[in-house]
Amino acid sequence: MDNPYVPVPMRVKMARFESDDRSLKTIDLEPVEGEIFDFMPGQFCEISILGKGEAPFGIASVPWEGILRFTINRAGVVTTAIHQLEEGDVVGVRGPLGNWYPVDLFEGKNIVIVSGGFAFTTLRSLIKYLLKNRERFGKITLVYGARRPDLLLYRDELDEWKKSGEMDMYITIDKPVEGWEGYVGFVPQVLEQASPSPENAYLVMCGPPAMIKFTLPVIEKLGFKPETVFTSLERRMKCGIGKCGRCNIGKYYVCKDGPVFSLDQLNKLPKEY
Ligand SMILES: Cc1cc2nc3c(=O)[nH]c(=O)nc-3n(C[C@H](O)[C@H](O)[C@H](O)COP(=O)(O)OP(=O)(O)OC[C@H]3O[C@@H](n4cnc5c(N)ncnc54)[C@H](O)[C@@H]3O)c2cc1C
Ligand code: FES
């Protein structure tokens, strides 16, 4: 990134709705010129749409896929404009921004990934990274839930990962649905059922506030120490590079010092996140 305020033009290579209600859309972007920049799992980009504005989104892909993948929940002005994009349209992208999941720290450890709903985006990136470098990591456990089957992201890949046997997977939906063969129940309950050991392990959690609220006591009960638990925060942002002061919590700028923080770091901050 030469001038961090200047977006790079990227073209929509693929656009598809993820959920039956069309509230979630996945887009793959490729640079109009040159190659994709390098990035790490957990980083995000600012996507801008001319005349609408700019907003931050976590990167769901990995660099060797040659694209930037985002899955976007329709919330307001920018996200609605992104939902209207079609293949061939051009958007502006600033990135990669922020820090990433501490994959070097994870080396040789067991990894537990806990997620709910569309917050799974950057965890797809993390899982792709862990599986590509499978020999560097111990056991991988995934607990992922959504209200309904169609709100689970990247379902084809979930099936592939399940078949590969490379992870212990607990995929759950809130209520029983005809034809569903996975787990039924909320993420915290299923995590308790899975009962992953905290020994030699790190846990990464991303999800809606309600999931996080009810999952934290389970994580504590399982015996994970706050310094072994990581999460990614969402804040309203403007510059995305630690200059405007829009996104700070206590001493941290979420855009620059985060979005990935350990629970230990967050426990020492004012409870405004
Ligand atoms: C690091 C980071 C990664 C993110 N990754 C994703 C992602 O992968 N997919 C995704 O769908 N969304 C993601 N978000 C949230 C996304 O940035 C907001 O939904 C988006 O900014 C809303 O823009 P808008 O113009 O459509 O909404 P607006 O018209 O600005 O607002 C509509 C509603 O969304 C709320 N809102 C606006 N910005 C945020 C925000 N940053 N966080 C929470 N609520 C907000 C507003 O309070 C309002 O209720 C991420 C946010 C951050 C900070
Ligand atoms: S968005 Fe400007 S400091 Fe974080």
mmCIF file of C-alpha atoms and ligand atoms in Angstrom:
data_model
loop_
_atom_site.group_PDB
_atom_site.id
_atom_site.type_symbol
_atom_site.label_atom_id
_atom_site.label_comp_id
_atom_site.label_asym_id
_atom_site.label_seq_id
_atom_site.Cartn_x
_atom_site.Cartn_y
_atom_site.Cartn_z
ATOM 1 C CA MET A 1 0.000 0.000 0.000
ATOM 2 C CA ASP A 2 1.775 3.240 -1.137
ATOM 3 C CA ASN A 3 -0.582 5.945 0.146
ATOM 4 C CA PRO A 4 -2.743 4.194 2.781
ATOM 5 C CA TYR A 5 -5.679 6.543 2.095
ATOM 6 C CA VAL A 6 -5.868 5.744 -1.627
ATOM 7 C CA PRO A 7 -8.028 2.716 -2.502
ATOM 8 C CA VAL A 8 -6.807 0.194 -5.070
ATOM 9 C CA PRO A 9 -9.392 -0.658 -7.770
ATOM 10 C CA MET A 10 -10.528 -4.274 -7.613
ATOM 11 C CA ARG A 11 -12.987 -6.123 -9.815
ATOM 12 C CA VAL A 12 -15.739 -8.454 -8.601
ATOM 13 C CA LYS A 13 -14.745 -11.888 -9.917
ATOM 14 C CA MET A 14 -17.550 -13.795 -8.207
ATOM 15 C CA ALA A 15 -20.661 -12.695 -6.316
ATOM 16 C CA ARG A 16 -23.184 -15.009 -4.674
ATOM 17 C CA PHE A 17 -25.753 -14.925 -1.917
ATOM 18 C CA GLU A 18 -24.929 -17.268 0.969
ATOM 19 C CA SER A 19 -28.268 -17.386 2.786
ATOM 20 C CA ASP A 20 -31.813 -18.126 1.547
ATOM 21 C CA ASP A 21 -33.007 -14.730 2.846
ATOM 22 C CA ARG A 22 -30.242 -12.953 0.839
ATOM 23 C CA SER A 23 -28.965 -11.170 3.979
ATOM 24 C CA LEU A 24 -25.430 -12.496 3.415
ATOM 25 C CA LYS A 25 -23.465 -12.044 0.206
ATOM 26 C CA THR A 26 -19.988 -13.339 -0.624
ATOM 27 C CA ILE A 27 -17.810 -11.503 -3.130
ATOM 28 C CA ASP A 28 -14.394 -12.453 -4.509
ATOM 29 C CA LEU A 29 -12.296 -9.488 -5.663
ATOM 30 C CA GLU A 30 -9.253 -9.485 -7.927
ATOM 31 C CA PRO A 31 -7.011 -6.495 -8.668
ATOM 32 C CA VAL A 32 -7.832 -4.618 -11.878
ATOM 33 C CA GLU A 33 -4.048 -4.511 -12.404
ATOM 34 C CA GLY A 34 -1.265 -6.689 -10.970
ATOM 35 C CA GLU A 35 -1.448 -9.294 -8.233
ATOM 36 C CA ILE A 36 -3.173 -9.546 -4.903
ATOM 37 C CA PHE A 37 -1.226 -8.165 -1.923
ATOM 38 C CA ASP A 38 0.039 -10.461 0.832
ATOM 39 C CA PHE A 39 -1.960 -10.685 4.050
ATOM 40 C CA MET A 40 -2.507 -12.843 7.131
ATOM 41 C CA PRO A 41 -5.644 -14.486 8.600
ATOM 42 C CA GLY A 42 -7.524 -11.974 10.765
ATOM 43 C CA GLN A 43 -6.663 -8.857 8.768
ATOM 44 C CA PHE A 44 -9.322 -6.667 7.187
ATOM 45 C CA CYS A 45 -9.817 -4.175 4.341
ATOM 46 C CA GLU A 46 -11.798 -1.002 3.861
ATOM 47 C CA ILE A 47 -14.077 -1.437 0.830
ATOM 48 C CA SER A 48 -15.361 1.737 -0.838
ATOM 49 C CA ILE A 49 -18.238 2.220 -3.245
ATOM 50 C CA LEU A 50 -18.314 5.475 -5.177
ATOM 51 C CA GLY A 51 -21.017 7.811 -3.856
ATOM 52 C CA LYS A 52 -21.894 5.516 -0.931
ATOM 53 C CA GLY A 53 -18.870 5.396 1.376
ATOM 54 C CA GLU A 54 -16.360 3.015 2.862
ATOM 55 C CA ALA A 55 -16.606 0.262 5.495
ATOM 56 C CA PRO A 56 -14.298 -2.348 7.080
ATOM 57 C CA PHE A 57 -14.661 -6.087 6.368
ATOM 58 C CA GLY A 58 -12.583 -9.092 7.493
ATOM 59 C CA ILE A 59 -10.783 -11.041 4.763
ATOM 60 C CA ALA A 60 -12.166 -14.569 4.428
ATOM 61 C CA SER A 61 -9.631 -15.861 1.888
ATOM 62 C CA VAL A 62 -5.905 -16.698 1.942
ATOM 63 C CA PRO A 63 -3.331 -15.102 -0.379
ATOM 64 C CA TRP A 64 -2.691 -18.276 -2.406
ATOM 65 C CA GLU A 65 -6.306 -18.262 -3.600
ATOM 66 C CA GLY A 66 -5.373 -15.142 -5.622
ATOM 67 C CA ILE A 67 -8.530 -13.283 -4.605
ATOM 68 C CA LEU A 68 -9.864 -11.294 -1.652
ATOM 69 C CA ARG A 69 -13.052 -12.923 -0.333
ATOM 70 C CA PHE A 70 -15.537 -11.068 1.862
ATOM 71 C CA THR A 71 -18.921 -12.138 3.196
ATOM 72 C CA ILE A 72 -21.133 -9.207 3.918
ATOM 73 C CA ASN A 73 -24.212 -8.883 6.071
ATOM 74 C CA ARG A 74 -26.624 -6.256 4.762
ATOM 75 C CA ALA A 75 -26.718 -3.623 7.555
ATOM 76 C CA GLY A 76 -26.907 -0.116 6.042
ATOM 77 C CA VAL A 77 -25.749 2.135 3.208
ATOM 78 C CA VAL A 78 -22.380 0.624 2.182
ATOM 79 C CA THR A 79 -23.331 -2.996 2.794
ATOM 80 C CA THR A 80 -26.550 -2.586 0.750
ATOM 81 C CA ALA A 81 -24.474 -1.118 -2.106
ATOM 82 C CA ILE A 82 -22.098 -4.096 -1.880
ATOM 83 C CA HIS A 83 -25.100 -6.441 -2.058
ATOM 84 C CA GLN A 84 -26.026 -4.822 -5.380
ATOM 85 C CA LEU A 85 -22.614 -5.555 -6.927
ATOM 86 C CA GLU A 86 -22.403 -7.935 -9.836
ATOM 87 C CA GLU A 87 -19.521 -9.767 -11.468
ATOM 88 C CA GLY A 88 -17.328 -7.272 -13.371
ATOM 89 C CA ASP A 89 -18.156 -4.246 -11.164
ATOM 90 C CA VAL A 90 -15.203 -2.331 -9.694
ATOM 91 C CA VAL A 91 -14.792 -1.241 -6.043
ATOM 92 C CA GLY A 92 -12.004 0.475 -4.075
ATOM 93 C CA VAL A 93 -9.988 -1.508 -1.522
ATOM 94 C CA ARG A 94 -7.579 -0.301 1.163
ATOM 95 C CA GLY A 95 -5.600 -2.978 2.934
ATOM 96 C CA PRO A 96 -4.469 -5.219 4.361
ATOM 97 C CA LEU A 97 -5.221 -3.467 7.655
ATOM 98 C CA GLY A 98 -4.814 -4.405 11.306
ATOM 99 C CA ASN A 99 -3.080 -7.274 13.050
ATOM 100 C CA TRP A 100 -3.766 -10.994 12.646
ATOM 101 C CA TYR A 101 -4.322 -14.182 14.594
ATOM 102 C CA PRO A 102 -0.980 -15.032 16.267
ATOM 103 C CA VAL A 103 -0.255 -18.114 14.155
ATOM 104 C CA ASP A 104 3.406 -18.204 15.241
ATOM 105 C CA LEU A 105 2.305 -18.461 18.868
ATOM 106 C CA PHE A 106 -0.069 -21.283 17.841
ATOM 107 C CA GLU A 107 2.815 -23.388 16.468
ATOM 108 C CA GLY A 108 2.835 -26.886 18.031
ATOM 109 C CA LYS A 109 -0.376 -26.192 19.972
ATOM 110 C CA ASN A 110 -3.903 -27.528 19.790
ATOM 111 C CA ILE A 111 -6.279 -24.925 18.367
ATOM 112 C CA VAL A 112 -9.938 -24.566 19.294
ATOM 113 C CA ILE A 113 -12.033 -22.339 17.001
ATOM 114 C CA VAL A 114 -15.423 -21.156 18.239
ATOM 115 C CA SER A 115 -17.742 -19.132 16.047
ATOM 116 C CA GLY A 116 -21.315 -18.085 15.388
ATOM 117 C CA GLY A 117 -23.054 -16.748 12.285
ATOM 118 C CA PHE A 118 -21.301 -14.592 9.720
ATOM 119 C CA ALA A 119 -18.452 -13.706 12.122
ATOM 120 C CA PHE A 120 -16.900 -16.921 10.743
ATOM 121 C CA THR A 121 -15.345 -14.990 7.798
ATOM 122 C CA THR A 122 -11.774 -14.468 9.045
ATOM 123 C CA LEU A 123 -11.882 -17.898 10.688
ATOM 124 C CA ARG A 124 -12.215 -19.457 7.226
ATOM 125 C CA SER A 125 -8.940 -17.708 6.439
ATOM 126 C CA LEU A 126 -7.399 -19.020 9.670
ATOM 127 C CA ILE A 127 -8.607 -22.591 9.024
ATOM 128 C CA LYS A 128 -7.252 -22.535 5.435
ATOM 129 C CA TYR A 129 -3.899 -21.344 6.845
ATOM 130 C CA LEU A 130 -3.813 -24.033 9.570
ATOM 131 C CA LEU A 131 -4.741 -26.813 7.119
ATOM 132 C CA LYS A 132 -2.144 -25.677 4.560
ATOM 133 C CA ASN A 133 0.488 -25.869 7.318
ATOM 134 C CA ARG A 134 -1.139 -28.849 9.069
ATOM 135 C CA GLU A 135 2.134 -30.366 10.385
ATOM 136 C CA ARG A 136 2.948 -27.197 12.361
ATOM 137 C CA PHE A 137 -0.159 -27.441 14.558
ATOM 138 C CA GLY A 138 -1.693 -29.986 16.945
ATOM 139 C CA LYS A 139 -5.324 -31.025 17.090
ATOM 140 C CA ILE A 140 -7.807 -28.567 15.575
ATOM 141 C CA THR A 141 -11.354 -28.393 16.953
ATOM 142 C CA LEU A 142 -14.077 -26.316 15.306
ATOM 143 C CA VAL A 143 -17.346 -25.413 17.044
ATOM 144 C CA TYR A 144 -19.443 -23.345 14.635
ATOM 145 C CA GLY A 145 -23.127 -22.514 14.845
ATOM 146 C CA ALA A 146 -25.863 -20.518 13.159
ATOM 147 C CA ARG A 147 -29.577 -20.076 13.669
ATOM 148 C CA ARG A 148 -30.434 -22.118 10.549
ATOM 149 C CA PRO A 149 -28.435 -24.335 8.172
ATOM 150 C CA ASP A 150 -28.548 -21.723 5.364
ATOM 151 C CA LEU A 151 -26.925 -19.141 7.656
ATOM 152 C CA LEU A 152 -23.805 -21.318 8.034
ATOM 153 C CA LEU A 153 -21.138 -19.871 5.729
ATOM 154 C CA TYR A 154 -19.127 -21.838 3.158
ATOM 155 C CA ARG A 155 -21.178 -25.028 3.553
ATOM 156 C CA ASP A 156 -19.396 -26.896 0.730
ATOM 157 C CA GLU A 157 -16.101 -26.372 2.487
ATOM 158 C CA LEU A 158 -17.520 -27.387 5.866
ATOM 159 C CA ASP A 159 -18.505 -30.694 4.207
ATOM 160 C CA GLU A 160 -15.050 -31.077 2.617
ATOM 161 C CA TRP A 161 -13.282 -30.405 5.911
ATOM 162 C CA LYS A 162 -15.550 -32.895 7.664
ATOM 163 C CA LYS A 163 -14.745 -35.577 5.066
ATOM 164 C CA SER A 164 -11.005 -34.893 5.290
ATOM 165 C CA GLY A 165 -10.983 -35.707 9.025
ATOM 166 C CA GLU A 166 -8.309 -33.064 9.601
ATOM 167 C CA MET A 167 -10.358 -31.291 12.277
ATOM 168 C CA ASP A 168 -12.812 -32.320 14.980
ATOM 169 C CA MET A 169 -15.959 -30.527 13.867
ATOM 170 C CA TYR A 170 -19.064 -29.600 15.829
ATOM 171 C CA ILE A 171 -21.408 -27.782 13.452
ATOM 172 C CA THR A 172 -24.645 -26.775 15.107
ATOM 173 C CA ILE A 173 -27.939 -24.999 14.467
ATOM 174 C CA ASP A 174 -30.227 -23.470 17.082
ATOM 175 C CA LYS A 175 -33.353 -25.591 16.494
ATOM 176 C CA PRO A 176 -33.986 -28.975 14.818
ATOM 177 C CA VAL A 177 -34.699 -28.820 11.065
ATOM 178 C CA GLU A 178 -35.792 -31.723 8.877
ATOM 179 C CA GLY A 179 -32.833 -33.329 7.154
ATOM 180 C CA TRP A 180 -30.209 -31.744 9.472
ATOM 181 C CA GLU A 181 -27.740 -34.342 10.705
ATOM 182 C CA GLY A 182 -25.352 -32.125 12.683
ATOM 183 C CA TYR A 183 -25.575 -30.864 16.249
ATOM 184 C CA VAL A 184 -28.565 -28.905 17.554
ATOM 185 C CA GLY A 185 -28.117 -26.292 20.295
ATOM 186 C CA PHE A 186 -26.398 -23.003 20.980
ATOM 187 C CA VAL A 187 -22.643 -22.641 20.517
ATOM 188 C CA PRO A 188 -21.813 -22.396 24.270
ATOM 189 C CA GLN A 189 -23.708 -25.654 25.006
ATOM 190 C CA VAL A 190 -22.060 -27.483 22.126
ATOM 191 C CA LEU A 191 -18.635 -26.188 23.174
ATOM 192 C CA GLU A 192 -19.267 -27.564 26.655
ATOM 193 C CA GLN A 193 -20.301 -30.882 25.086
ATOM 194 C CA ALA A 194 -17.147 -30.943 22.918
ATOM 195 C CA SER A 195 -15.165 -30.111 26.065
ATOM 196 C CA PRO A 196 -11.777 -29.405 24.417
ATOM 197 C CA SER A 197 -8.811 -29.569 26.771
ATOM 198 C CA PRO A 198 -7.049 -26.279 27.602
ATOM 199 C CA GLU A 199 -3.735 -28.167 27.909
ATOM 200 C CA ASN A 200 -1.209 -26.930 25.344
ATOM 201 C CA ALA A 201 -4.065 -25.160 23.542
ATOM 202 C CA TYR A 202 -5.197 -21.774 22.252
ATOM 203 C CA LEU A 203 -8.797 -20.810 21.599
ATOM 204 C CA VAL A 204 -10.014 -18.342 18.961
ATOM 205 C CA MET A 205 -13.562 -17.028 19.189
ATOM 206 C CA CYS A 206 -15.585 -14.760 16.858
ATOM 207 C CA GLY A 207 -19.305 -14.276 17.020
ATOM 208 C CA PRO A 208 -22.202 -12.002 17.843
ATOM 209 C CA PRO A 209 -22.163 -10.322 21.285
ATOM 210 C CA ALA A 210 -24.808 -12.710 22.735
ATOM 211 C CA MET A 211 -22.758 -15.755 21.736
ATOM 212 C CA ILE A 212 -19.597 -14.258 23.233
ATOM 213 C CA LYS A 213 -21.405 -13.356 26.475
ATOM 214 C CA PHE A 214 -22.618 -16.925 27.042
ATOM 215 C CA THR A 215 -19.462 -18.602 25.722
ATOM 216 C CA LEU A 216 -17.019 -16.774 28.010
ATOM 217 C CA PRO A 217 -18.177 -18.592 31.201
ATOM 218 C CA VAL A 218 -17.882 -21.951 29.378
ATOM 219 C CA ILE A 219 -14.342 -21.115 28.260
ATOM 220 C CA GLU A 220 -13.469 -20.224 31.842
ATOM 221 C CA LYS A 221 -15.088 -23.438 33.148
ATOM 222 C CA LEU A 222 -13.108 -25.510 30.633
ATOM 223 C CA GLY A 223 -9.961 -23.967 32.132
ATOM 224 C CA PHE A 224 -8.672 -21.744 29.291
ATOM 225 C CA LYS A 225 -6.607 -18.866 30.691
ATOM 226 C CA PRO A 226 -7.403 -15.350 29.325
ATOM 227 C CA GLU A 227 -3.974 -15.101 27.668
ATOM 228 C CA THR A 228 -4.745 -18.224 25.587
ATOM 229 C CA VAL A 229 -8.048 -16.891 24.213
ATOM 230 C CA PHE A 230 -8.190 -14.562 21.182
ATOM 231 C CA THR A 231 -11.081 -12.723 19.616
ATOM 232 C CA SER A 232 -11.603 -10.131 16.873
ATOM 233 C CA LEU A 233 -13.412 -6.879 17.693
ATOM 234 C CA GLU A 234 -15.718 -4.840 15.476
ATOM 235 C CA ARG A 235 -15.767 -1.071 15.964
ATOM 236 C CA ARG A 236 -16.970 1.788 13.827
ATOM 237 C CA MET A 237 -13.915 2.953 11.858
ATOM 238 C CA LYS A 238 -12.865 5.786 9.580
ATOM 239 C CA CYS A 239 -9.162 5.875 8.629
ATOM 240 C CA GLY A 240 -8.376 2.226 9.475
ATOM 241 C CA ILE A 241 -4.716 3.068 10.105
ATOM 242 C CA GLY A 242 -4.583 4.482 13.648
ATOM 243 C CA LYS A 243 -4.756 8.185 12.734
ATOM 244 C CA CYS A 244 -8.294 9.517 13.308
ATOM 245 C CA GLY A 245 -9.016 8.179 16.814
ATOM 246 C CA ARG A 246 -12.476 6.940 15.796
ATOM 247 C CA CYS A 247 -12.084 3.350 16.935
ATOM 248 C CA ASN A 248 -10.171 3.479 20.196
ATOM 249 C CA ILE A 249 -10.958 1.442 23.302
ATOM 250 C CA GLY A 250 -8.804 2.593 26.204
ATOM 251 C CA LYS A 251 -5.223 2.777 24.945
ATOM 252 C CA TYR A 252 -5.823 0.655 21.835
ATOM 253 C CA TYR A 253 -6.876 1.596 18.318
ATOM 254 C CA VAL A 254 -8.928 -1.379 17.173
ATOM 255 C CA CYS A 255 -7.921 -0.742 13.535
ATOM 256 C CA LYS A 256 -4.164 -0.773 14.205
ATOM 257 C CA ASP A 257 -3.516 -2.593 17.505
ATOM 258 C CA GLY A 258 -6.374 -5.000 16.654
ATOM 259 C CA PRO A 259 -8.840 -6.166 15.538
ATOM 260 C CA VAL A 260 -7.398 -9.334 17.154
ATOM 261 C CA PHE A 261 -6.938 -9.109 20.928
ATOM 262 C CA SER A 262 -6.375 -11.634 23.707
ATOM 263 C CA LEU A 263 -8.960 -11.862 26.454
ATOM 264 C CA ASP A 264 -6.195 -10.897 28.823
ATOM 265 C CA GLN A 265 -5.747 -7.575 26.960
ATOM 266 C CA LEU A 266 -9.511 -6.950 26.844
ATOM 267 C CA ASN A 267 -9.996 -7.710 30.541
ATOM 268 C CA LYS A 268 -7.738 -4.738 31.335
ATOM 269 C CA LEU A 269 -9.788 -2.301 29.203
ATOM 270 C CA PRO A 270 -12.933 -0.256 29.927
ATOM 271 C CA LYS A 271 -15.976 -2.475 29.159
ATOM 272 C CA GLU A 272 -17.152 -0.469 26.125
ATOM 273 C CA TYR A 273 -16.679 -3.151 23.472
HETATM 274 C C1 LIG B 1 -12.505 -5.165 11.584
HETATM 275 C C2 LIG B 1 -13.929 -5.316 11.136
HETATM 276 C C3 LIG B 1 -14.281 -6.398 10.357
HETATM 277 C C4 LIG B 1 -15.612 -6.537 9.929
HETATM 278 N N1 LIG B 1 -15.911 -7.615 9.150
HETATM 279 C C5 LIG B 1 -17.164 -7.735 8.662
HETATM 280 C C6 LIG B 1 -17.477 -8.831 7.806
HETATM 281 O O1 LIG B 1 -16.633 -9.688 7.475
HETATM 282 N N2 LIG B 1 -18.745 -8.897 7.314
HETATM 283 C C7 LIG B 1 -19.707 -7.976 7.652
HETATM 284 O O2 LIG B 1 -20.840 -8.090 7.188
HETATM 285 N N3 LIG B 1 -19.437 -6.944 8.474
HETATM 286 C C8 LIG B 1 -18.191 -6.792 8.989
HETATM 287 N N4 LIG B 1 -17.903 -5.748 9.809
HETATM 288 C C9 LIG B 1 -18.984 -4.799 10.148
HETATM 289 C C10 LIG B 1 -19.166 -3.797 9.000
HETATM 290 O O3 LIG B 1 -18.027 -2.959 8.928
HETATM 291 C C11 LIG B 1 -20.413 -2.929 9.204
HETATM 292 O O4 LIG B 1 -21.560 -3.734 9.119
HETATM 293 C C12 LIG B 1 -20.472 -1.840 8.147
HETATM 294 O O5 LIG B 1 -19.518 -0.852 8.467
HETATM 295 C C13 LIG B 1 -21.853 -1.215 8.075
HETATM 296 O O6 LIG B 1 -21.795 -0.225 7.080
HETATM 297 P P1 LIG B 1 -23.101 0.336 6.392
HETATM 298 O O7 LIG B 1 -22.743 1.614 5.689
HETATM 299 O O8 LIG B 1 -23.773 -0.703 5.583
HETATM 300 O O9 LIG B 1 -24.028 0.621 7.645
HETATM 301 P P2 LIG B 1 -24.460 2.048 8.239
HETATM 302 O O10 LIG B 1 -25.473 2.617 7.302
HETATM 303 O O11 LIG B 1 -23.255 2.851 8.581
HETATM 304 O O12 LIG B 1 -25.112 1.536 9.591
HETATM 305 C C14 LIG B 1 -26.140 0.530 9.615
HETATM 306 C C15 LIG B 1 -26.137 -0.178 10.964
HETATM 307 O O13 LIG B 1 -24.896 -0.900 11.162
HETATM 308 C C16 LIG B 1 -24.261 -0.513 12.386
HETATM 309 N N5 LIG B 1 -22.787 -0.477 12.162
HETATM 310 C C17 LIG B 1 -22.122 0.341 11.334
HETATM 311 N N6 LIG B 1 -20.798 0.087 11.385
HETATM 312 C C18 LIG B 1 -20.626 -0.917 12.255
HETATM 313 C C19 LIG B 1 -19.489 -1.623 12.744
HETATM 314 N N7 LIG B 1 -18.247 -1.361 12.347
HETATM 315 N N8 LIG B 1 -19.696 -2.624 13.604
HETATM 316 C C20 LIG B 1 -20.931 -2.934 14.025
HETATM 317 N N9 LIG B 1 -22.051 -2.282 13.615
HETATM 318 C C21 LIG B 1 -21.896 -1.299 12.749
HETATM 319 C C22 LIG B 1 -24.815 0.862 12.667
HETATM 320 O O14 LIG B 1 -24.779 1.155 14.060
HETATM 321 C C23 LIG B 1 -26.248 0.748 12.163
HETATM 322 O O15 LIG B 1 -27.073 0.132 13.112
HETATM 323 C C24 LIG B 1 -16.597 -5.575 10.281
HETATM 324 C C25 LIG B 1 -16.228 -4.485 11.065
HETATM 325 C C26 LIG B 1 -14.930 -4.352 11.491
HETATM 326 C C27 LIG B 1 -14.542 -3.192 12.321
HETATM 327 S S1 FES B 2 -10.291 4.123 12.422
HETATM 328 FE FE1 FES B 2 -9.029 5.866 12.604
HETATM 329 S S2 FES B 2 -7.852 5.397 14.358
HETATM 330 FE FE2 FES B 2 -8.940 3.557 13.967
#
